[in-house]
Amino acid sequence: MAFSDLRAARLATRLAFFVAGFGLACWAPLVPFAKQRLGVDDATLGLLLLSLGVGSVASMLAAGLLSARYGSKPVVIVSGIALGLLLPPLTIAATPATLAVALFVFGAALGSLDVAVNIQAIEVERLSERTLMSGFHAQFSIGGFAGSGAMTALLAFDVAPLPGTLACSALALVAMIVTAPRLLAGKPAQSGPLLVLPHGAVMLLAALAAIMFLVEGAMLDWGALLLTGSGRLPTAQAGLGYIMFSIAMTTGRLVGDAVVARIGDRATLLWGSAITIAGFIVLLAVPSLVAAMAGFALIGLGASNLVPVLFRRAGAQTAMPVGLAVAAVTTAGYSGVLLGPAGIGFVAAATSLSAAFWMLAALLVIVLASAPFVATEKG
């Protein structure tokens, strides 16, 4: 393939990752508004968030099959455009039932885009013959920062949620218009089914990916409520925590390839998980706004390169074919980010939201302890 076509495909893949992060993060500052508008408790909100997760996981299975048959390009285009169009309805749903439907369809678009763009990224990376995955995932983080920042700024300037989401939706659609003609049109090189249940070493990788994506989901869906519930920020500014998290994660991923090349996968997992645990301790144990912002930043920085390392180890393992292993880890990871926050809602209802976040810190200890088994060599 021509160099110019491959360069255009890399740009398109980065933009598609950006749209996925942007669309998802635009929802984060809207969560407290949705809770207030509907007058629901944490348990009911958890069920509503579960609707988003169910829609995402259901669509992931279909997206994998469609990408295997027709290639990932049409799936990326359709799901990316749908994601932009479905953001505004989240702000006008007047009952829990209508919001559940809106979140289900929104989640279906997001899940399809997540799977298809990762398949596109694997093919672009293979043809480029260079490491690109961390940079692609950095664009998801940049999109998260941009989406949360844009929506938070609009809300802070007293722009109502509906016109705010219309503006953000327009930006996402423009990005998809640029993306569409530049994506690779071929089918993935891997034959056979794209989504399988993990086994062997891949099962551990999938479980760790689920934990790490659960942490990201918690920051997205519950971080703002943690700040407002503790009285550290008003509702209109509660998205600042996720902005700090996104900035730190983006920075970590942009320099991640150089860091991992220097210290290796094992040390990256060990230090990354330790820094993330420290971030939770600072966030939850020190009752000040400065500590909260520092905690969000440490969590984002520590977690930034853990998922890319897990994907790389999935490519290095021999228990399953590489393509199938990557698909399994992807599905498990995104199930964690989309389904896990609903479980946090149930834990918060039974105990407290702070206790639910302490549970996340405990799960990260599993990642820390697993590092020697996941990565036994440098690089």
GROMACS .gro file of C-alpha atoms in nm:
model
  379
    1MET     CA    1   0.000   0.000   0.000
    2ALA     CA    2   0.119   0.356  -0.076
    3PHE     CA    3   0.289   0.546   0.205
    4SER     CA    4   0.041   0.833   0.171
    5ASP     CA    5  -0.254   0.593   0.206
    6LEU     CA    6  -0.102   0.437   0.516
    7ARG     CA    7  -0.033   0.775   0.670
    8ALA     CA    8  -0.394   0.875   0.600
    9ALA     CA    9  -0.513   0.551   0.763
   10ARG     CA   10  -0.308   0.628   1.075
   11LEU     CA   11  -0.468   0.974   1.093
   12ALA     CA   12  -0.816   0.828   1.047
   13THR     CA   13  -0.757   0.566   1.316
   14ARG     CA   14  -0.640   0.832   1.560
   15LEU     CA   15  -0.948   1.043   1.486
   16ALA     CA   16  -1.178   0.743   1.539
   17PHE     CA   17  -1.016   0.674   1.877
   18PHE     CA   18  -1.058   1.045   1.957
   19VAL     CA   19  -1.430   1.035   1.875
   20ALA     CA   20  -1.480   0.729   2.097
   21GLY     CA   21  -1.314   0.897   2.394
   22PHE     CA   22  -1.480   1.230   2.323
   23GLY     CA   23  -1.831   1.090   2.301
   24LEU     CA   24  -1.797   0.879   2.613
   25ALA     CA   25  -1.643   1.162   2.818
   26CYS     CA   26  -1.914   1.409   2.722
   27TRP     CA   27  -2.148   1.189   2.927
   28ALA     CA   28  -1.938   1.215   3.246
   29PRO     CA   29  -2.034   1.571   3.351
   30LEU     CA   30  -2.398   1.496   3.266
   31VAL     CA   31  -2.433   1.213   3.520
   32PRO     CA   32  -2.510   1.440   3.821
   33PHE     CA   33  -2.761   1.635   3.610
   34ALA     CA   34  -2.934   1.312   3.503
   35LYS     CA   35  -2.953   1.199   3.866
   36GLN     CA   36  -3.103   1.531   3.976
   37ARG     CA   37  -3.345   1.549   3.681
   38LEU     CA   38  -3.485   1.202   3.745
   39GLY     CA   39  -3.462   1.213   4.126
   40VAL     CA   40  -3.313   0.862   4.152
   41ASP     CA   41  -3.085   0.710   4.416
   42ASP     CA   42  -2.742   0.548   4.362
   43ALA     CA   43  -2.888   0.200   4.313
   44THR     CA   44  -3.127   0.315   4.041
   45LEU     CA   45  -2.852   0.515   3.875
   46GLY     CA   46  -2.642   0.200   3.878
   47LEU     CA   47  -2.916   0.014   3.693
   48LEU     CA   48  -2.936   0.292   3.435
   49LEU     CA   49  -2.560   0.274   3.380
   50LEU     CA   50  -2.600  -0.101   3.342
   51SER     CA   51  -2.821  -0.029   3.041
   52LEU     CA   52  -2.527   0.145   2.875
   53GLY     CA   53  -2.304  -0.153   2.949
   54VAL     CA   54  -2.553  -0.412   2.825
   55GLY     CA   55  -2.595  -0.226   2.498
   56SER     CA   56  -2.220  -0.200   2.456
   57VAL     CA   57  -2.142  -0.566   2.521
   58ALA     CA   58  -2.427  -0.684   2.298
   59SER     CA   59  -2.304  -0.466   2.013
   60MET     CA   60  -1.943  -0.577   2.060
   61LEU     CA   61  -2.032  -0.931   1.962
   62ALA     CA   62  -2.211  -0.808   1.649
   63ALA     CA   63  -1.933  -0.561   1.564
   64GLY     CA   64  -1.674  -0.837   1.579
   65LEU     CA   65  -1.870  -1.057   1.341
   66LEU     CA   66  -1.946  -0.771   1.100
   67SER     CA   67  -1.584  -0.660   1.098
   68ALA     CA   68  -1.471  -1.015   1.024
   69ARG     CA   69  -1.703  -1.036   0.724
   70TYR     CA   70  -1.694  -0.683   0.581
   71GLY     CA   71  -1.388  -0.528   0.741
   72SER     CA   72  -1.378  -0.277   1.025
   73LYS     CA   73  -1.415   0.037   0.808
   74PRO     CA   74  -1.795   0.038   0.765
   75VAL     CA   75  -1.846  -0.052   1.131
   76VAL     CA   76  -1.622   0.235   1.245
   77ILE     CA   77  -1.805   0.482   1.019
   78VAL     CA   78  -2.161   0.383   1.114
   79SER     CA   79  -2.094   0.350   1.487
   80GLY     CA   80  -1.891   0.673   1.505
   81ILE     CA   81  -2.165   0.875   1.337
   82ALA     CA   82  -2.431   0.710   1.554
   83LEU     CA   83  -2.233   0.794   1.869
   84GLY     CA   84  -2.239   1.163   1.782
   85LEU     CA   85  -2.608   1.164   1.697
   86LEU     CA   86  -2.712   0.979   2.013
   87LEU     CA   87  -2.545   1.210   2.265
   88PRO     CA   88  -2.816   1.483   2.282
   89PRO     CA   89  -3.104   1.241   2.363
   90LEU     CA   90  -2.929   1.159   2.691
   91THR     CA   91  -3.011   1.509   2.816
   92ILE     CA   92  -3.385   1.507   2.740
   93ALA     CA   93  -3.489   1.164   2.870
   94ALA     CA   94  -3.753   1.250   3.128
   95THR     CA   95  -3.802   0.912   3.297
   96PRO     CA   96  -3.570   0.633   3.411
   97ALA     CA   97  -3.716   0.407   3.140
   98THR     CA   98  -3.646   0.650   2.856
   99LEU     CA   99  -3.296   0.721   2.985
  100ALA     CA  100  -3.231   0.347   3.006
  101VAL     CA  101  -3.327   0.309   2.639
  102ALA     CA  102  -3.117   0.610   2.539
  103LEU     CA  103  -2.816   0.476   2.729
  104PHE     CA  104  -2.862   0.130   2.577
  105VAL     CA  105  -2.854   0.265   2.221
  106PHE     CA  106  -2.570   0.508   2.303
  107GLY     CA  107  -2.376   0.219   2.456
  108ALA     CA  108  -2.439   0.004   2.149
  109ALA     CA  109  -2.280   0.268   1.925
  110LEU     CA  110  -1.987   0.308   2.163
  111GLY     CA  111  -1.927  -0.066   2.196
  112SER     CA  112  -1.932  -0.117   1.820
  113LEU     CA  113  -1.688   0.168   1.768
  114ASP     CA  114  -1.453   0.041   2.041
  115VAL     CA  115  -1.423  -0.305   1.890
  116ALA     CA  116  -1.402  -0.197   1.526
  117VAL     CA  117  -1.145   0.078   1.583
  118ASN     CA  118  -0.919  -0.160   1.776
  119ILE     CA  119  -0.937  -0.408   1.488
  120GLN     CA  120  -0.855  -0.122   1.248
  121ALA     CA  121  -0.563  -0.019   1.472
  122ILE     CA  122  -0.417  -0.370   1.477
  123GLU     CA  123  -0.418  -0.382   1.096
  124VAL     CA  124  -0.270  -0.031   1.060
  125GLU     CA  125   0.003  -0.118   1.311
  126ARG     CA  126   0.082  -0.441   1.127
  127LEU     CA  127   0.116  -0.266   0.791
  128SER     CA  128   0.318   0.019   0.942
  129GLU     CA  129   0.567  -0.226   1.100
  130ARG     CA  130   0.605  -0.002   1.404
  131THR     CA  131   0.452   0.027   1.750
  132LEU     CA  132   0.145   0.250   1.737
  133MET     CA  133  -0.106   0.112   1.988
  134SER     CA  134  -0.008   0.338   2.278
  135GLY     CA  135  -0.040   0.642   2.054
  136PHE     CA  136  -0.381   0.531   1.932
  137HIS     CA  137  -0.503   0.481   2.288
  138ALA     CA  138  -0.355   0.819   2.377
  139GLN     CA  139  -0.599   0.971   2.128
  140PHE     CA  140  -0.884   0.806   2.319
  141SER     CA  141  -0.750   0.978   2.631
  142ILE     CA  142  -0.716   1.310   2.449
  143GLY     CA  143  -1.073   1.272   2.333
  144GLY     CA  144  -1.175   1.203   2.692
  145PHE     CA  145  -1.005   1.520   2.810
  146ALA     CA  146  -1.156   1.725   2.529
  147GLY     CA  147  -1.507   1.586   2.577
  148SER     CA  148  -1.514   1.627   2.952
  149GLY     CA  149  -1.346   1.966   2.932
  150ALA     CA  150  -1.578   2.100   2.664
  151MET     CA  151  -1.893   1.980   2.839
  152THR     CA  152  -1.778   2.101   3.180
  153ALA     CA  153  -1.689   2.444   3.038
  154LEU     CA  154  -2.027   2.476   2.867
  155LEU     CA  155  -2.211   2.381   3.185
  156ALA     CA  156  -1.998   2.618   3.395
  157PHE     CA  157  -2.100   2.904   3.162
  158ASP     CA  158  -2.466   2.815   3.220
  159VAL     CA  159  -2.518   2.651   2.882
  160ALA     CA  160  -2.801   2.400   2.923
  161PRO     CA  161  -2.714   2.032   2.877
  162LEU     CA  162  -2.910   1.992   2.550
  163PRO     CA  163  -2.746   2.274   2.349
  164GLY     CA  164  -2.414   2.175   2.502
  165THR     CA  165  -2.444   1.821   2.372
  166LEU     CA  166  -2.561   1.947   2.032
  167ALA     CA  167  -2.237   2.145   2.000
  168CYS     CA  168  -2.026   1.846   2.104
  169SER     CA  169  -2.221   1.619   1.872
  170ALA     CA  170  -2.141   1.849   1.578
  171LEU     CA  171  -1.769   1.828   1.655
  172ALA     CA  172  -1.781   1.447   1.664
  173LEU     CA  173  -1.964   1.432   1.331
  174VAL     CA  174  -1.710   1.661   1.162
  175ALA     CA  175  -1.430   1.433   1.284
  176MET     CA  176  -1.608   1.128   1.142
  177ILE     CA  177  -1.654   1.301   0.805
  178VAL     CA  178  -1.276   1.347   0.791
  179THR     CA  179  -1.217   0.991   0.912
  180ALA     CA  180  -1.447   0.795   0.681
  181PRO     CA  181  -1.264   0.807   0.346
  182ARG     CA  182  -0.921   0.745   0.499
  183LEU     CA  183  -0.981   0.419   0.687
  184LEU     CA  184  -0.840   0.090   0.560
  185ALA     CA  185  -1.106  -0.095   0.362
  186GLY     CA  186  -0.958  -0.446   0.378
  187LYS     CA  187  -1.067  -0.728   0.605
  188PRO     CA  188  -0.849  -0.827   0.904
  189ALA     CA  189  -0.570  -1.072   0.833
  190GLN     CA  190  -0.678  -1.301   1.119
  191SER     CA  191  -0.918  -1.570   1.004
  192GLY     CA  192  -1.184  -1.735   1.219
  193PRO     CA  193  -1.404  -1.579   1.490
  194LEU     CA  194  -1.287  -1.254   1.643
  195LEU     CA  195  -1.448  -1.297   1.986
  196VAL     CA  196  -1.379  -1.604   2.198
  197LEU     CA  197  -1.374  -1.687   2.566
  198PRO     CA  198  -1.018  -1.647   2.699
  199HIS     CA  199  -0.827  -1.947   2.827
  200GLY     CA  200  -0.480  -2.016   2.958
  201ALA     CA  201  -0.263  -1.709   3.010
  202VAL     CA  202  -0.515  -1.498   2.820
  203MET     CA  203  -0.770  -1.549   3.097
  204LEU     CA  204  -0.541  -1.367   3.343
  205LEU     CA  205  -0.475  -1.090   3.092
  206ALA     CA  206  -0.848  -1.050   3.031
  207ALA     CA  207  -0.922  -1.034   3.405
  208LEU     CA  208  -0.654  -0.768   3.461
  209ALA     CA  209  -0.783  -0.570   3.163
  210ALA     CA  210  -1.132  -0.580   3.313
  211ILE     CA  211  -0.997  -0.440   3.642
  212MET     CA  212  -0.809  -0.159   3.471
  213PHE     CA  213  -1.101  -0.061   3.251
  214LEU     CA  214  -1.328  -0.076   3.557
  215VAL     CA  215  -1.105   0.188   3.716
  216GLU     CA  216  -1.147   0.408   3.409
  217GLY     CA  217  -1.522   0.354   3.413
  218ALA     CA  218  -1.539   0.450   3.780
  219MET     CA  219  -1.354   0.775   3.714
  220LEU     CA  220  -1.593   0.852   3.429
  221ASP     CA  221  -1.929   0.763   3.581
  222TRP     CA  222  -1.873   0.810   3.954
  223GLY     CA  223  -1.581   1.051   3.994
  224ALA     CA  224  -1.800   1.360   3.967
  225LEU     CA  225  -2.048   1.224   4.221
  226LEU     CA  226  -1.764   1.141   4.462
  227LEU     CA  227  -1.652   1.505   4.450
  228THR     CA  228  -2.001   1.651   4.487
  229GLY     CA  229  -2.101   1.402   4.757
  230SER     CA  230  -1.799   1.496   4.969
  231GLY     CA  231  -1.873   1.866   4.923
  232ARG     CA  232  -1.542   1.939   4.753
  233LEU     CA  233  -1.693   2.077   4.430
  234PRO     CA  234  -2.035   2.202   4.312
  235THR     CA  235  -2.221   2.001   4.049
  236ALA     CA  236  -2.134   2.230   3.756
  237GLN     CA  237  -1.759   2.191   3.823
  238ALA     CA  238  -1.751   1.826   3.926
  239GLY     CA  239  -1.610   1.720   3.587
  240LEU     CA  240  -1.274   1.874   3.685
  241GLY     CA  241  -1.172   1.549   3.852
  242TYR     CA  242  -1.211   1.352   3.531
  243ILE     CA  243  -1.024   1.626   3.344
  244MET     CA  244  -0.726   1.580   3.579
  245PHE     CA  245  -0.747   1.205   3.532
  246SER     CA  246  -0.759   1.243   3.152
  247ILE     CA  247  -0.465   1.486   3.140
  248ALA     CA  248  -0.248   1.254   3.347
  249MET     CA  249  -0.346   0.945   3.148
  250THR     CA  250  -0.287   1.121   2.818
  251THR     CA  251   0.057   1.241   2.928
  252GLY     CA  252   0.151   0.893   3.047
  253ARG     CA  253   0.045   0.733   2.719
  254LEU     CA  254   0.220   0.989   2.501
  255VAL     CA  255   0.552   0.905   2.669
  256GLY     CA  256   0.462   0.544   2.740
  257ASP     CA  257   0.652   0.378   2.456
  258ALA     CA  258   0.980   0.539   2.566
  259VAL     CA  259   0.920   0.452   2.933
  260VAL     CA  260   0.833   0.089   2.867
  261ALA     CA  261   1.131   0.051   2.634
  262ARG     CA  262   1.355   0.169   2.917
  263ILE     CA  263   1.217  -0.023   3.218
  264GLY     CA  264   1.027  -0.313   3.059
  265ASP     CA  265   0.675  -0.449   3.085
  266ARG     CA  266   0.714  -0.603   3.431
  267ALA     CA  267   0.839  -0.284   3.599
  268THR     CA  268   0.572  -0.083   3.417
  269LEU     CA  269   0.300  -0.306   3.562
  270LEU     CA  270   0.453  -0.297   3.911
  271TRP     CA  271   0.514   0.079   3.931
  272GLY     CA  272   0.199   0.170   3.740
  273SER     CA  273  -0.031  -0.028   3.966
  274ALA     CA  274   0.150   0.100   4.279
  275ILE     CA  275   0.109   0.463   4.168
  276THR     CA  276  -0.258   0.402   4.090
  277ILE     CA  277  -0.319   0.253   4.437
  278ALA     CA  278  -0.142   0.553   4.592
  279GLY     CA  279  -0.374   0.782   4.396
  280PHE     CA  280  -0.682   0.615   4.545
  281ILE     CA  281  -0.538   0.648   4.896
  282VAL     CA  282  -0.474   1.020   4.848
  283LEU     CA  283  -0.818   1.076   4.693
  284LEU     CA  284  -1.010   0.893   4.965
  285ALA     CA  285  -0.804   0.948   5.281
  286VAL     CA  286  -0.730   1.322   5.256
  287PRO     CA  287  -1.050   1.537   5.263
  288SER     CA  288  -0.938   1.837   5.058
  289LEU     CA  289  -0.987   1.957   4.701
  290VAL     CA  290  -0.611   1.968   4.635
  291ALA     CA  291  -0.574   1.608   4.751
  292ALA     CA  292  -0.869   1.505   4.535
  293MET     CA  293  -0.714   1.659   4.223
  294ALA     CA  294  -0.378   1.502   4.307
  295GLY     CA  295  -0.548   1.165   4.357
  296PHE     CA  296  -0.721   1.181   4.019
  297ALA     CA  297  -0.389   1.275   3.855
  298LEU     CA  298  -0.197   0.989   4.019
  299ILE     CA  299  -0.465   0.738   3.921
  300GLY     CA  300  -0.452   0.853   3.559
  301LEU     CA  301  -0.072   0.855   3.544
  302GLY     CA  302  -0.032   0.516   3.707
  303ALA     CA  303  -0.298   0.345   3.496
  304SER     CA  304  -0.197   0.505   3.167
  305ASN     CA  305   0.033   0.234   3.031
  306LEU     CA  306  -0.103  -0.075   3.204
  307VAL     CA  307  -0.362  -0.158   2.938
  308PRO     CA  308  -0.117  -0.115   2.646
  309VAL     CA  309   0.120  -0.353   2.826
  310LEU     CA  310  -0.159  -0.608   2.866
  311PHE     CA  311  -0.235  -0.589   2.495
  312ARG     CA  312   0.133  -0.633   2.413
  313ARG     CA  313   0.155  -0.940   2.638
  314ALA     CA  314  -0.155  -1.079   2.468
  315GLY     CA  315   0.040  -1.057   2.144
  316ALA     CA  316   0.340  -1.233   2.299
  317GLN     CA  317   0.156  -1.526   2.464
  318THR     CA  318   0.126  -1.868   2.298
  319ALA     CA  319  -0.188  -2.010   2.464
  320MET     CA  320  -0.412  -1.873   2.188
  321PRO     CA  321  -0.366  -1.725   1.840
  322VAL     CA  322  -0.265  -1.361   1.871
  323GLY     CA  323  -0.571  -1.220   1.695
  324LEU     CA  324  -0.812  -1.418   1.909
  325ALA     CA  325  -0.624  -1.330   2.228
  326VAL     CA  326  -0.635  -0.957   2.151
  327ALA     CA  327  -1.008  -0.981   2.078
  328ALA     CA  328  -1.071  -1.162   2.406
  329VAL     CA  329  -0.874  -0.908   2.611
  330THR     CA  330  -1.050  -0.621   2.434
  331THR     CA  331  -1.395  -0.762   2.506
  332ALA     CA  332  -1.314  -0.832   2.872
  333GLY     CA  333  -1.163  -0.488   2.917
  334TYR     CA  334  -1.452  -0.294   2.771
  335SER     CA  335  -1.698  -0.511   2.962
  336GLY     CA  336  -1.520  -0.391   3.276
  337VAL     CA  337  -1.539  -0.022   3.186
  338LEU     CA  338  -1.905  -0.038   3.086
  339LEU     CA  339  -2.057  -0.301   3.315
  340GLY     CA  340  -1.841  -0.246   3.624
  341PRO     CA  341  -1.969   0.101   3.717
  342ALA     CA  342  -2.317  -0.043   3.760
  343GLY     CA  343  -2.175  -0.275   4.027
  344ILE     CA  344  -2.018   0.026   4.196
  345GLY     CA  345  -2.365   0.175   4.221
  346PHE     CA  346  -2.491  -0.130   4.409
  347VAL     CA  347  -2.192  -0.126   4.645
  348ALA     CA  348  -2.239   0.248   4.703
  349ALA     CA  349  -2.606   0.196   4.783
  350ALA     CA  350  -2.525  -0.082   5.032
  351THR     CA  351  -2.230   0.099   5.194
  352SER     CA  352  -2.103   0.428   5.052
  353LEU     CA  353  -1.942   0.559   4.735
  354SER     CA  354  -1.613   0.597   4.921
  355ALA     CA  355  -1.625   0.230   5.021
  356ALA     CA  356  -1.684   0.136   4.658
  357PHE     CA  357  -1.371   0.330   4.558
  358TRP     CA  358  -1.169   0.155   4.831
  359MET     CA  359  -1.284  -0.169   4.668
  360LEU     CA  360  -1.123  -0.054   4.344
  361ALA     CA  361  -0.795   0.004   4.525
  362ALA     CA  362  -0.814  -0.350   4.660
  363LEU     CA  363  -0.869  -0.489   4.309
  364LEU     CA  364  -0.558  -0.307   4.192
  365VAL     CA  365  -0.355  -0.509   4.441
  366ILE     CA  366  -0.437  -0.809   4.218
  367VAL     CA  367  -0.276  -0.629   3.924
  368LEU     CA  368   0.029  -0.551   4.136
  369ALA     CA  369   0.063  -0.911   4.251
  370SER     CA  370   0.012  -1.049   3.900
  371ALA     CA  371   0.285  -0.843   3.735
  372PRO     CA  372   0.561  -1.108   3.772
  373PHE     CA  373   0.336  -1.371   3.610
  374VAL     CA  374   0.210  -1.151   3.328
  375ALA     CA  375   0.548  -1.008   3.225
  376THR     CA  376   0.852  -1.221   3.298
  377GLU     CA  377   1.095  -1.041   3.071
  378LYS     CA  378   1.192  -0.689   2.978
  379GLY     CA  379   1.038  -0.515   2.677
   0.00000   0.00000   0.00000
